[in-house]
């Protein structure tokens, strides 16, 4: 009995082992790509930090500068930024590795939908980070510089500044994924475009609450996040309506 079951057990284990080997290979390739980008960025980590700090330095009074309150901050803060930048740069490669692992198990229609969704999600995340850097940060720091009490020197620690900026980047990057999230919900059948339109008022209230939680406690950054999210919500409704109508065309013709 054991002899007859043994080949069957081996046959059942082979696909699992093959999937595990494939997963390990994809993880190793992704880590190697990320590591190569990180190694390439490390020599420029201080320049990267200077570029990131420019929106604040432009708003500081003459002679204002960032400070390091901890001994190792001048070393670890640029290193942390270099890793974050390497992660952003290598994200297409990492997503490709994930796609190559799951694509063989997808149907053709799922592949046609997944590729545009992944590409759109990546572009929207980059757009959110760029929006935060070029528009939000200058306005936020300008506002904070104006409301700083007289006699108070606005001198920020480099680690605290980096954490502040990275939180904003992540907040805006993920917030800009709203259209993709709405399309996925519509494809799963959890919501319809009509329901999204009817719930527009509740969505706006929720968006402002999310913006208040994710952003610093100032009106400028909250509005700068909430207004684009409202526009992206409308774009998500249009995209969800376009995607959900696509499967109905062949049946209607039939």
Coordinates of N, CA and C in Angstrom, one line a residue:
X1 N 0.8 -1.2 0.0 CA 0.0 0.0 0.0 C 0.9 1.3 0.0
X2 N 1.9 1.2 0.8 CA 2.8 2.4 0.9 C 3.5 2.5 -0.5
X3 N 3.9 1.4 -1.1 CA 4.6 1.5 -2.4 C 3.7 2.1 -3.5
X4 N 2.4 1.8 -3.4 CA 1.5 2.4 -4.5 C 1.2 3.8 -4.2
X5 N 1.2 4.3 -2.9 CA 1.0 5.7 -2.6 C 2.2 6.5 -2.8
X6 N 3.4 5.9 -2.8 CA 4.6 6.7 -2.8 C 4.7 7.5 -4.1
X7 N 4.5 7.0 -5.3 CA 4.7 7.8 -6.5 C 3.6 8.9 -6.6
X8 N 2.4 8.6 -6.1 CA 1.4 9.7 -6.1 C 1.8 10.8 -5.2
X9 N 2.4 10.5 -4.0 CA 2.8 11.6 -3.1 C 3.9 12.4 -3.8
X10 N 4.8 11.7 -4.5 CA 5.9 12.4 -5.2 C 5.3 13.3 -6.3
X11 N 4.4 12.8 -7.0 CA 3.8 13.6 -8.1 C 3.1 14.8 -7.5
X12 N 2.5 14.7 -6.3 CA 1.8 15.9 -5.7 C 2.8 16.9 -5.2
X13 N 3.9 16.4 -4.7 CA 4.9 17.3 -4.2 C 5.7 18.1 -5.2
X14 N 5.8 17.5 -6.4 CA 6.7 18.1 -7.4 C 6.2 19.5 -7.8
X15 N 4.9 19.7 -8.1 CA 4.5 21.1 -8.4 C 4.7 22.1 -7.3
X16 N 4.5 21.6 -6.1 CA 4.8 22.5 -4.9 C 6.3 22.9 -4.9
X17 N 7.1 21.9 -5.0 CA 8.6 22.2 -5.0 C 9.0 23.1 -6.2
X18 N 8.4 22.8 -7.3 CA 8.7 23.7 -8.5 C 8.3 25.1 -8.2
X19 N 7.1 25.3 -7.6 CA 6.6 26.7 -7.3 C 7.6 27.3 -6.3
X20 N 8.0 26.6 -5.3 CA 8.9 27.1 -4.3 C 10.2 27.5 -4.9
X21 N 10.7 26.7 -5.8 CA 12.0 27.0 -6.4 C 11.9 28.3 -7.3
X22 N 10.7 28.3 -8.0 CA 10.5 29.5 -8.8 C 10.3 30.8 -8.0
X23 N 9.6 30.7 -6.8 CA 9.5 31.8 -5.9 C 10.9 32.2 -5.4
X24 N 11.7 31.3 -5.0 CA 13.0 31.6 -4.5 C 13.8 32.3 -5.6
X25 N 13.8 31.9 -6.8 CA 14.5 32.5 -7.9 C 14.1 33.9 -8.1
X26 N 12.7 34.1 -8.1 CA 12.2 35.5 -8.3 C 12.6 36.4 -7.2
X27 N 12.5 35.9 -6.0 CA 12.9 36.7 -4.8 C 14.4 37.1 -4.9
X28 N 15.2 36.1 -5.3 CA 16.7 36.4 -5.4 C 16.9 37.4 -6.5
X29 N 16.3 37.3 -7.6 CA 16.5 38.2 -8.7 C 16.0 39.6 -8.3
X30 N 14.9 39.7 -7.6 CA 14.4 41.0 -7.2 C 15.4 41.6 -6.2
X31 N 15.8 40.8 -5.2 CA 16.8 41.4 -4.2 C 18.1 41.8 -4.9
X32 N 18.6 41.0 -5.9 CA 19.8 41.4 -6.6 C 19.6 42.7 -7.3
X33 N 18.5 42.9 -8.0 CA 18.2 44.1 -8.7 C 18.2 45.3 -7.8
X34 N 17.5 45.1 -6.7 CA 17.4 46.2 -5.7 C 18.8 46.5 -5.1
X35 N 19.6 45.5 -4.8 CA 20.9 45.7 -4.3 C 21.8 46.4 -5.3
X36 N 21.7 46.1 -6.5 CA 22.6 46.7 -7.5 C 22.2 48.2 -7.6
X37 N 21.0 48.6 -7.6 CA 20.6 50.0 -7.7 C 21.0 50.7 -6.4
X38 N 20.9 50.0 -5.2 CA 21.3 50.6 -4.0 C 22.8 50.9 -4.0
X39 N 23.6 49.9 -4.4 CA 25.0 50.1 -4.5 C 25.4 51.3 -5.4
X40 N 24.7 51.4 -6.5 CA 24.9 52.5 -7.4 C 24.5 53.9 -6.9
X41 N 23.6 53.9 -5.9 CA 23.1 55.2 -5.4 C 23.9 55.6 -4.1
X42 N 24.5 54.7 -3.4 CA 25.2 55.0 -2.2 C 26.3 56.1 -2.3
X43 N 27.1 56.1 -3.4 CA 28.1 57.2 -3.5 C 27.4 58.6 -3.6
X44 N 26.1 58.6 -4.0 CA 25.4 59.9 -4.2 C 24.4 60.2 -3.1
X45 N 24.5 59.4 -2.0 CA 23.5 59.6 -1.0 C 23.4 61.0 -0.4
X46 N 24.5 61.6 -0.2 CA 24.5 63.0 0.4 C 23.9 64.0 -0.6
X47 N 24.2 63.8 -1.9 CA 23.6 64.7 -2.9 C 22.1 64.4 -3.0
X48 N 21.7 63.2 -2.9 CA 20.3 62.9 -2.9 C 19.6 63.6 -1.7
X49 N 20.2 63.5 -0.6 CA 19.6 64.2 0.6 C 19.6 65.7 0.4
X50 N 20.6 66.3 -0.2 CA 20.6 67.7 -0.4 C 19.5 68.1 -1.4
X51 N 19.2 67.2 -2.4 CA 18.1 67.5 -3.3 C 16.8 67.4 -2.6
X52 N 16.7 66.4 -1.7 CA 15.4 66.2 -1.0 C 15.2 67.4 0.0
X53 N 16.2 67.9 0.5 CA 16.1 69.0 1.5 C 15.9 70.4 0.9
X54 N 16.0 70.5 -0.4 CA 15.9 71.8 -1.0 C 14.6 72.5 -0.8
X55 N 13.4 71.8 -0.9 CA 12.2 72.5 -0.6 C 12.1 73.2 0.7
X56 N 12.7 72.6 1.7 CA 12.7 73.2 3.1 C 13.8 74.3 3.1
X57 N 15.0 74.1 2.6 CA 16.0 75.1 2.6 C 15.6 76.4 1.8
X58 N 14.8 76.2 0.8 CA 14.4 77.4 0.0 C 13.4 78.3 0.9
X59 N 12.8 77.7 1.9 CA 11.8 78.5 2.7 C 12.4 79.0 4.0
X60 N 13.6 78.5 4.3 CA 14.2 78.9 5.6 C 14.7 80.4 5.5
X61 N 14.8 81.1 6.6 CA 15.4 82.4 6.5 C 16.9 82.3 6.1
X62 N 17.4 83.4 5.7 CA 18.8 83.4 5.2 C 19.7 82.9 6.3
X63 N 20.6 82.0 6.0 CA 21.5 81.3 6.9 C 20.9 80.1 7.6
X64 N 19.6 79.8 7.4 CA 18.9 78.7 8.0 C 19.5 77.4 7.4
X65 N 19.5 76.3 8.2 CA 20.0 75.1 7.8 C 19.4 73.9 8.6
X66 N 19.6 72.7 8.1 CA 19.2 71.5 8.8 C 20.3 71.2 9.8
X67 N 19.9 70.5 10.9 CA 20.8 70.1 11.9 C 20.7 68.6 12.2
X68 N 21.8 68.1 12.8 CA 21.8 66.7 13.2 C 21.9 66.6 14.7
X69 N 20.9 66.2 15.4 CA 20.9 66.1 16.8 C 21.4 64.8 17.4
X70 N 21.6 63.8 16.5 CA 22.2 62.6 16.9 C 23.5 62.3 16.2
X71 N 24.4 61.6 16.9 CA 25.8 61.5 16.4 C 25.8 60.8 15.0
X72 N 25.0 59.7 14.8 CA 25.1 59.0 13.6 C 24.1 59.4 12.5
X73 N 23.3 60.5 12.8 CA 22.3 60.9 11.8 C 22.9 61.3 10.5
X74 N 24.1 62.0 10.4 CA 24.6 62.4 9.1 C 25.0 61.2 8.3
X75 N 25.1 60.0 8.9 CA 25.4 58.8 8.1 C 24.2 58.0 7.8
X76 N 23.3 57.8 8.8 CA 22.2 56.9 8.6 C 21.0 57.6 7.8
X77 N 20.8 58.9 7.9 CA 19.8 59.5 7.2 C 20.0 59.5 5.6
X78 N 21.2 59.8 5.1 CA 21.4 59.6 3.7 C 21.3 58.2 3.2
X79 N 21.8 57.3 4.1 CA 21.7 55.8 3.7 C 20.2 55.4 3.6
X80 N 19.4 55.8 4.5 CA 18.0 55.5 4.5 C 17.3 56.1 3.3
X81 N 17.7 57.3 2.9 CA 17.1 57.9 1.7 C 17.5 57.1 0.5
X82 N 18.8 56.7 0.4 CA 19.3 55.9 -0.7 C 18.6 54.6 -0.9
X83 N 18.2 54.0 0.2 CA 17.5 52.7 0.1 C 16.1 53.0 -0.4
X84 N 15.4 54.0 0.1 CA 14.1 54.4 -0.4 C 14.1 54.7 -1.9
X85 N 15.1 55.5 -2.3 CA 15.2 55.8 -3.7 C 15.5 54.6 -4.6
X86 N 16.3 53.7 -4.1 CA 16.6 52.4 -4.8 C 15.3 51.6 -4.9
X87 N 14.5 51.6 -3.9 CA 13.3 50.8 -3.9 C 12.3 51.4 -4.9
X88 N 12.2 52.7 -5.0 CA 11.4 53.4 -6.0 C 11.9 53.1 -7.5
X89 N 13.2 53.2 -7.6 CA 13.8 53.0 -9.0 C 13.6 51.6 -9.4
X90 N 13.8 50.6 -8.5 CA 13.8 49.2 -8.9 C 12.4 48.6 -8.8
X91 N 11.4 49.4 -8.5 CA 10.0 48.9 -8.4 C 9.5 48.2 -9.7
X92 N 9.8 48.8 -10.9 CA 9.3 48.1 -12.1 C 9.9 46.7 -12.2
X93 N 11.2 46.5 -11.8 CA 11.9 45.2 -11.8 C 11.3 44.3 -10.8
X94 N 11.0 44.8 -9.6 CA 10.4 43.9 -8.6 C 9.0 43.5 -9.0
X95 N 8.2 44.4 -9.6 CA 6.9 44.1 -10.0 C 6.9 43.1 -11.2
X96 N 7.9 43.2 -12.0 CA 8.1 42.2 -13.1 C 8.3 40.8 -12.6
X97 N 9.2 40.7 -11.5 CA 9.4 39.4 -11.0 C 8.2 38.8 -10.3
X98 N 7.4 39.7 -9.7 CA 6.1 39.2 -9.1 C 5.2 38.8 -10.2
X99 N 5.1 39.5 -11.3 CA 4.3 39.2 -12.4 C 4.7 37.9 -13.1
X100 N 6.0 37.7 -13.3 CA 6.5 36.5 -13.9 C 6.1 35.3 -13.1
X101 N 6.0 35.4 -11.8 CA 5.7 34.3 -10.9 C 4.2 33.9 -11.0
X102 N 3.3 34.9 -11.0 CA 1.9 34.6 -10.9 C 1.3 34.5 -12.3
X103 N 1.9 35.1 -13.4 CA 1.2 35.1 -14.7 C 0.9 33.8 -15.2
X104 N 1.7 32.7 -15.1 CA 1.3 31.4 -15.6 C 0.0 30.9 -15.1
X105 N -0.4 31.3 -13.9 CA -1.6 30.7 -13.3 C -2.8 31.6 -13.6
X106 N -2.7 32.6 -14.4 CA -3.8 33.5 -14.7 C -4.4 33.2 -16.1
X107 N -5.7 33.5 -16.2 CA -6.4 33.3 -17.5 C -6.0 34.5 -18.4
X108 N -6.3 34.3 -19.7 CA -5.9 35.4 -20.6 C -6.6 36.7 -20.3
X109 N -7.9 36.7 -20.0 CA -8.6 37.9 -19.6 C -8.0 38.6 -18.4
X110 N -7.6 37.8 -17.4 CA -7.0 38.3 -16.2 C -5.6 38.9 -16.5
X111 N -4.9 38.3 -17.5 CA -3.6 38.9 -17.8 C -3.8 40.3 -18.5
X112 N -4.8 40.3 -19.4 CA -5.1 41.6 -20.1 C -5.5 42.7 -19.1
X113 N -6.2 42.4 -18.1 CA -6.6 43.4 -17.1 C -5.4 43.7 -16.1
X114 N -4.7 42.7 -15.7 CA -3.6 42.9 -14.7 C -2.5 43.8 -15.1
X115 N -2.1 43.6 -16.4 CA -1.0 44.4 -16.9 C -1.3 45.9 -16.9
X116 N -2.4 46.4 -17.4 CA -2.7 47.8 -17.3 C -2.9 48.3 -15.9
X117 N -3.5 47.4 -15.0 CA -3.6 47.8 -13.6 C -2.3 48.0 -12.9
X118 N -1.4 47.1 -13.2 CA -0.1 47.2 -12.5 C 0.7 48.4 -13.1
X119 N 0.6 48.6 -14.4 CA 1.3 49.8 -14.9 C 0.7 51.1 -14.4
X120 N -0.6 51.2 -14.4 CA -1.3 52.4 -13.9 C -1.0 52.6 -12.4
X121 N -1.0 51.5 -11.6 CA -0.7 51.7 -10.2 C 0.7 52.2 -10.0
X122 N 1.7 51.8 -10.8 CA 3.1 52.2 -10.7 C 3.2 53.7 -11.1
X123 N 2.6 54.1 -12.2 CA 2.6 55.5 -12.6 C 1.9 56.4 -11.7
X124 N 0.8 56.0 -11.1 CA 0.1 56.8 -10.2 C 0.9 57.0 -8.9
X125 N 1.6 55.9 -8.4 CA 2.4 56.1 -7.2 C 3.5 57.1 -7.5
X126 N 4.2 57.0 -8.6 CA 5.3 57.9 -8.9 C 4.7 59.3 -9.0
X127 N 3.5 59.4 -9.6 CA 2.9 60.8 -9.8 C 2.6 61.4 -8.4
X128 N 2.1 60.5 -7.5 CA 1.8 61.0 -6.1 C 3.1 61.5 -5.4
X129 N 4.2 60.8 -5.6 CA 5.5 61.2 -5.0 C 5.9 62.5 -5.6
X130 N 5.8 62.6 -6.9 CA 6.3 63.8 -7.6 C 5.4 65.0 -7.2
X131 N 4.1 64.8 -7.1 CA 3.1 65.8 -6.7 C 3.5 66.3 -5.3
X132 N 3.9 65.4 -4.4 CA 4.2 65.8 -3.0 C 5.5 66.6 -3.0
X133 N 6.5 66.2 -3.8 CA 7.8 66.9 -3.8 C 7.7 68.3 -4.4
X134 N 7.1 68.4 -5.6 CA 7.1 69.6 -6.4 C 6.1 70.6 -6.0
X135 N 4.9 70.2 -5.4 CA 3.9 71.1 -5.1 C 3.6 71.2 -3.6
X136 N 3.5 70.0 -3.0 CA 3.0 70.0 -1.6 C 4.1 70.5 -0.7
X137 N 5.3 70.0 -0.8 CA 6.4 70.4 0.2 C 6.7 71.9 0.1
X138 N 6.8 72.5 -1.0 CA 7.1 73.9 -1.0 C 6.0 74.7 -0.3
X139 N 4.7 74.3 -0.6 CA 3.6 75.0 0.1 C 3.5 74.8 1.6
X140 N 3.8 73.5 2.0 CA 3.7 73.2 3.4 C 4.8 74.0 4.2
X141 N 6.1 74.0 3.6 CA 7.2 74.6 4.3 C 7.0 76.1 4.3
X142 N 6.5 76.7 3.2 CA 6.2 78.1 3.1 C 5.2 78.5 4.2
X143 N 4.2 77.7 4.4 CA 3.1 77.9 5.4 C 3.7 77.9 6.8
X144 N 4.5 76.8 7.0 CA 5.1 76.7 8.4 C 6.1 77.8 8.7
X145 N 6.9 78.2 7.6 CA 7.8 79.3 7.9 C 7.1 80.6 8.2
X146 N 5.9 80.8 7.6 CA 5.2 82.0 7.9 C 4.5 82.0 9.3
X147 N 4.2 80.9 9.8 CA 3.5 80.8 11.1 C 4.4 80.6 12.2
X148 N 5.7 80.4 11.9 CA 6.7 80.3 13.0 C 6.8 81.5 13.9
X149 N 6.6 81.4 15.2 CA 6.6 82.6 16.1 C 7.9 83.4 16.0
X150 N 7.8 84.6 16.2 CA 9.0 85.5 16.1 C 10.0 85.1 17.2
X151 N 11.2 85.1 16.9 CA 12.2 84.7 17.9 C 12.5 83.2 17.9
X152 N 11.8 82.4 17.1 CA 12.0 81.0 17.1 C 12.7 80.6 15.8
X153 N 13.8 79.9 15.9 CA 14.6 79.5 14.8 C 14.1 78.2 14.3
X154 N 13.7 78.2 13.0 CA 13.2 76.9 12.4 C 14.4 76.1 11.9
X155 N 14.8 75.2 12.8 CA 16.0 74.3 12.5 C 15.5 72.9 12.7
X156 N 15.5 72.1 11.7 CA 14.9 70.8 11.7 C 16.0 69.7 11.7
X157 N 15.9 68.7 12.5 CA 16.8 67.6 12.5 C 16.7 66.8 11.2
X158 N 17.8 66.4 10.6 CA 17.8 65.7 9.3 C 17.0 64.4 9.3
X159 N 17.1 63.7 10.4 CA 16.3 62.4 10.5 C 14.8 62.7 10.6
X160 N 14.5 63.7 11.4 CA 13.0 64.0 11.5 C 12.5 64.5 10.2
X161 N 13.3 65.3 9.5 CA 12.9 65.8 8.2 C 12.7 64.7 7.2
X162 N 13.6 63.8 7.2 CA 13.5 62.6 6.2 C 12.2 61.8 6.5
X163 N 12.0 61.5 7.8 CA 10.8 60.8 8.1 C 9.5 61.5 7.7
X164 N 9.5 62.8 7.9 CA 8.4 63.7 7.5 C 8.1 63.6 6.0
X165 N 9.2 63.7 5.3 CA 9.0 63.7 3.8 C 8.6 62.3 3.3
X166 N 9.2 61.3 3.8 CA 8.9 59.9 3.4 C 7.4 59.6 3.7
X167 N 6.9 60.0 4.9 CA 5.5 59.8 5.2 C 4.6 60.5 4.2
X168 N 5.0 61.7 3.8 CA 4.2 62.4 2.8 C 4.3 61.7 1.4
X169 N 5.4 61.3 1.1 CA 5.6 60.5 -0.2 C 4.7 59.3 -0.2
X170 N 4.7 58.5 0.9 CA 3.9 57.3 0.9 C 2.4 57.7 0.9
X171 N 2.1 58.7 1.7 CA 0.7 59.1 1.8 C 0.1 59.5 0.4
X172 N 0.9 60.3 -0.3 CA 0.4 60.8 -1.6 C 0.5 59.7 -2.6
X173 N 1.6 58.9 -2.5 CA 1.7 57.8 -3.5 C 0.6 56.8 -3.4
X174 N 0.2 56.4 -2.2 CA -0.9 55.4 -2.0 C -2.2 56.0 -2.3
X175 N -2.4 57.3 -1.9 CA -3.6 58.0 -2.1 C -3.9 58.1 -3.6
X176 N -2.9 58.3 -4.4 CA -3.1 58.4 -5.9 C -3.5 57.0 -6.5
X177 N -3.4 55.9 -5.7 CA -3.9 54.6 -6.2 C -5.4 54.5 -6.2
X178 N -6.1 55.5 -5.8 CA -7.5 55.4 -5.6 C -8.3 54.9 -6.9
X179 N -8.0 55.4 -8.1 CA -8.7 54.9 -9.3 C -8.4 53.4 -9.5
X180 N -7.2 52.9 -9.2 CA -6.9 51.5 -9.4 C -7.7 50.7 -8.4
X181 N -7.8 51.2 -7.2 CA -8.6 50.5 -6.1 C -10.1 50.4 -6.5
X182 N -10.6 51.4 -7.1 CA -12.0 51.4 -7.4 C -12.3 50.5 -8.6
X183 N -11.3 50.4 -9.5 CA -11.5 49.5 -10.7 C -11.4 48.1 -10.2
X184 N -10.5 47.8 -9.3 CA -10.4 46.4 -8.7 C -11.7 46.0 -8.0
X185 N -12.3 46.9 -7.2 CA -13.5 46.7 -6.5 C -14.7 46.4 -7.5
X186 N -14.7 47.2 -8.6 CA -15.7 47.0 -9.6 C -15.6 45.7 -10.3
X187 N -14.3 45.3 -10.6 CA -14.1 44.0 -11.2 C -14.5 42.8 -10.4
X188 N -14.3 43.0 -9.1 CA -14.6 41.9 -8.1 C -16.2 41.9 -7.9
X189 N -16.9 42.9 -8.4 CA -18.3 42.9 -8.2 C -18.8 43.4 -6.8
X190 N -17.9 44.0 -6.1 CA -18.2 44.5 -4.7 C -19.0 45.9 -4.8
X191 N -18.7 46.6 -5.9 CA -19.4 47.9 -6.1 C -19.6 48.0 -7.6
X192 N -20.5 48.9 -7.9 CA -20.8 49.2 -9.3 C -20.5 50.7 -9.5
X193 N -20.3 51.1 -10.8 CA -20.1 52.6 -11.0 C -21.3 53.4 -10.5
X194 N -22.5 52.9 -10.6 CA -23.7 53.6 -10.2 C -23.6 53.8 -8.6
X195 N -23.2 52.8 -7.9 CA -23.1 52.9 -6.5 C -22.0 53.9 -6.1
X196 N -20.9 53.9 -6.9 CA -19.8 54.9 -6.6 C -20.3 56.3 -6.8
X197 N -21.2 56.5 -7.8 CA -21.7 57.8 -8.1 C -22.7 58.2 -6.9
X198 N -23.5 57.3 -6.5 CA -24.4 57.6 -5.5 C -23.7 57.9 -4.1
X199 N -22.6 57.2 -3.9 CA -21.9 57.4 -2.6 C -20.8 58.5 -2.7
X200 N -20.9 59.4 -3.7 CA -19.9 60.4 -3.9 C -19.8 61.3 -2.7
X201 N -20.9 61.7 -2.1 CA -20.9 62.6 -0.9 C -20.2 61.9 0.3
X202 N -20.5 60.7 0.5 CA -19.8 60.0 1.6 C -18.3 59.8 1.3
X203 N -18.0 59.6 0.0 CA -16.6 59.4 -0.4 C -15.8 60.7 -0.1
X204 N -16.4 61.8 -0.4 CA -15.7 63.1 -0.2 C -15.4 63.3 1.3
X205 N -16.4 63.0 2.1 CA -16.2 63.2 3.6 C -15.1 62.2 4.0
X206 N -15.1 61.0 3.5 CA -14.1 60.0 3.9 C -12.7 60.4 3.4
X207 N -12.7 61.0 2.2 CA -11.4 61.5 1.7 C -10.8 62.6 2.6
X208 N -11.6 63.5 3.0 CA -11.1 64.6 3.9 C -10.6 64.0 5.2
X209 N -11.3 63.0 5.7 CA -10.9 62.4 7.0 C -9.6 61.7 6.8
X210 N -9.4 60.9 5.7 CA -8.2 60.2 5.4 C -7.0 61.3 5.2
X211 N -7.3 62.4 4.5 CA -6.3 63.4 4.3 C -5.9 64.0 5.7
X212 N -6.8 64.2 6.6 CA -6.5 64.7 7.9 C -5.6 63.8 8.7
X213 N -5.8 62.5 8.5 CA -5.1 61.5 9.3 C -3.7 61.3 8.7
X214 N -3.6 61.2 7.4 CA -2.3 60.9 6.7 C -1.3 62.1 6.6
X215 N -1.8 63.3 6.6 CA -1.0 64.4 6.4 C -0.7 65.1 7.8
X216 N 0.4 66.0 7.8 CA 0.7 66.8 9.0 C -0.5 67.6 9.4
X217 N -0.5 68.1 10.6 CA -1.7 68.9 11.1 C -1.7 70.3 10.6
X218 N -1.7 70.5 9.3 CA -1.9 71.8 8.7 C -2.9 71.7 7.5
X219 N -3.6 72.8 7.3 CA -4.7 72.8 6.4 C -4.1 72.7 4.9
X220 N -3.0 73.2 4.7 CA -2.4 73.2 3.3 C -2.2 71.8 2.8
X221 N -1.5 71.0 3.5 CA -1.2 69.6 3.1 C -2.5 68.8 3.0
X222 N -3.4 69.0 3.9 CA -4.7 68.3 3.9 C -5.5 68.6 2.7
X223 N -5.6 69.9 2.3 CA -6.3 70.2 1.1 C -5.5 69.7 -0.2
X224 N -4.2 69.8 -0.1 CA -3.4 69.3 -1.3 C -3.5 67.8 -1.5
X225 N -3.9 67.1 -0.5 CA -4.2 65.7 -0.7 C -5.6 65.4 -1.0
X226 N -6.5 66.1 -0.3 CA -8.0 65.8 -0.4 C -8.5 66.2 -1.8
X227 N -8.1 67.3 -2.4 CA -8.6 67.8 -3.7 C -8.2 66.8 -4.8
X228 N -6.9 66.4 -4.9 CA -6.6 65.4 -5.9 C -7.3 64.1 -5.7
X229 N -7.5 63.7 -4.5 CA -8.2 62.4 -4.3 C -9.6 62.5 -4.8
X230 N -10.3 63.6 -4.6 CA -11.6 63.8 -5.1 C -11.6 63.7 -6.6
X231 N -10.7 64.3 -7.3 CA -10.6 64.2 -8.7 C -10.3 62.8 -9.2
X232 N -9.4 62.1 -8.4 CA -9.1 60.7 -8.7 C -10.2 59.8 -8.5
X233 N -11.1 60.1 -7.5 CA -12.3 59.3 -7.3 C -13.2 59.4 -8.5
X234 N -13.3 60.6 -9.1 CA -14.1 60.7 -10.3 C -13.5 60.0 -11.5
X235 N -12.2 60.0 -11.6 CA -11.5 59.3 -12.6 C -11.7 57.8 -12.4
X236 N -11.7 57.3 -11.2 CA -11.9 55.9 -10.9 C -13.3 55.5 -11.3
X237 N -14.3 56.3 -11.1 CA -15.7 56.0 -11.5 C -15.7 55.8 -13.0
X238 N -15.1 56.7 -13.8 CA -15.1 56.6 -15.3 C -14.3 55.3 -15.7
X239 N -13.2 55.0 -15.0 CA -12.4 53.8 -15.4 C -13.2 52.5 -15.0
X240 N -13.8 52.5 -13.9 CA -14.6 51.4 -13.5 C -15.8 51.1 -14.4
X241 N -16.4 52.2 -14.9 CA -17.5 52.0 -15.8 C -17.0 51.5 -17.2
X242 N -15.8 52.0 -17.6 CA -15.3 51.5 -18.9 C -14.9 50.0 -18.8
X243 N -14.3 49.6 -17.7 CA -13.8 48.2 -17.6 C -15.0 47.2 -17.4
X244 N -16.0 47.6 -16.6 CA -17.1 46.7 -16.3 C -18.0 46.6 -17.5
X245 N -18.0 47.5 -18.4 CA -18.8 47.4 -19.6 C -18.2 46.5 -20.7
X246 N -16.9 46.3 -20.6 CA -16.2 45.5 -21.6 C -16.6 44.1 -21.7
X247 N -16.8 43.3 -20.6 CA -17.2 42.0 -20.8 C -18.6 41.8 -21.3
X248 N -19.5 42.8 -21.2 CA -20.9 42.7 -21.5 C -21.1 42.8 -23.0
X249 N -20.1 43.3 -23.8 CA -20.3 43.5 -25.2 C -20.5 42.3 -26.0
X250 N -19.7 41.2 -25.8 CA -19.9 40.0 -26.6 C -21.3 39.3 -26.3
X251 N -21.7 39.3 -25.1 CA -23.0 38.7 -24.7 C -24.1 39.4 -25.3
X252 N -24.0 40.8 -25.3 CA -25.1 41.6 -25.9 C -25.2 41.4 -27.4
X253 N -24.0 41.2 -28.0 CA -24.1 41.0 -29.5 C -24.7 39.6 -29.8
X254 N -24.4 38.6 -28.9 CA -24.9 37.3 -29.1 C -26.4 37.3 -28.9

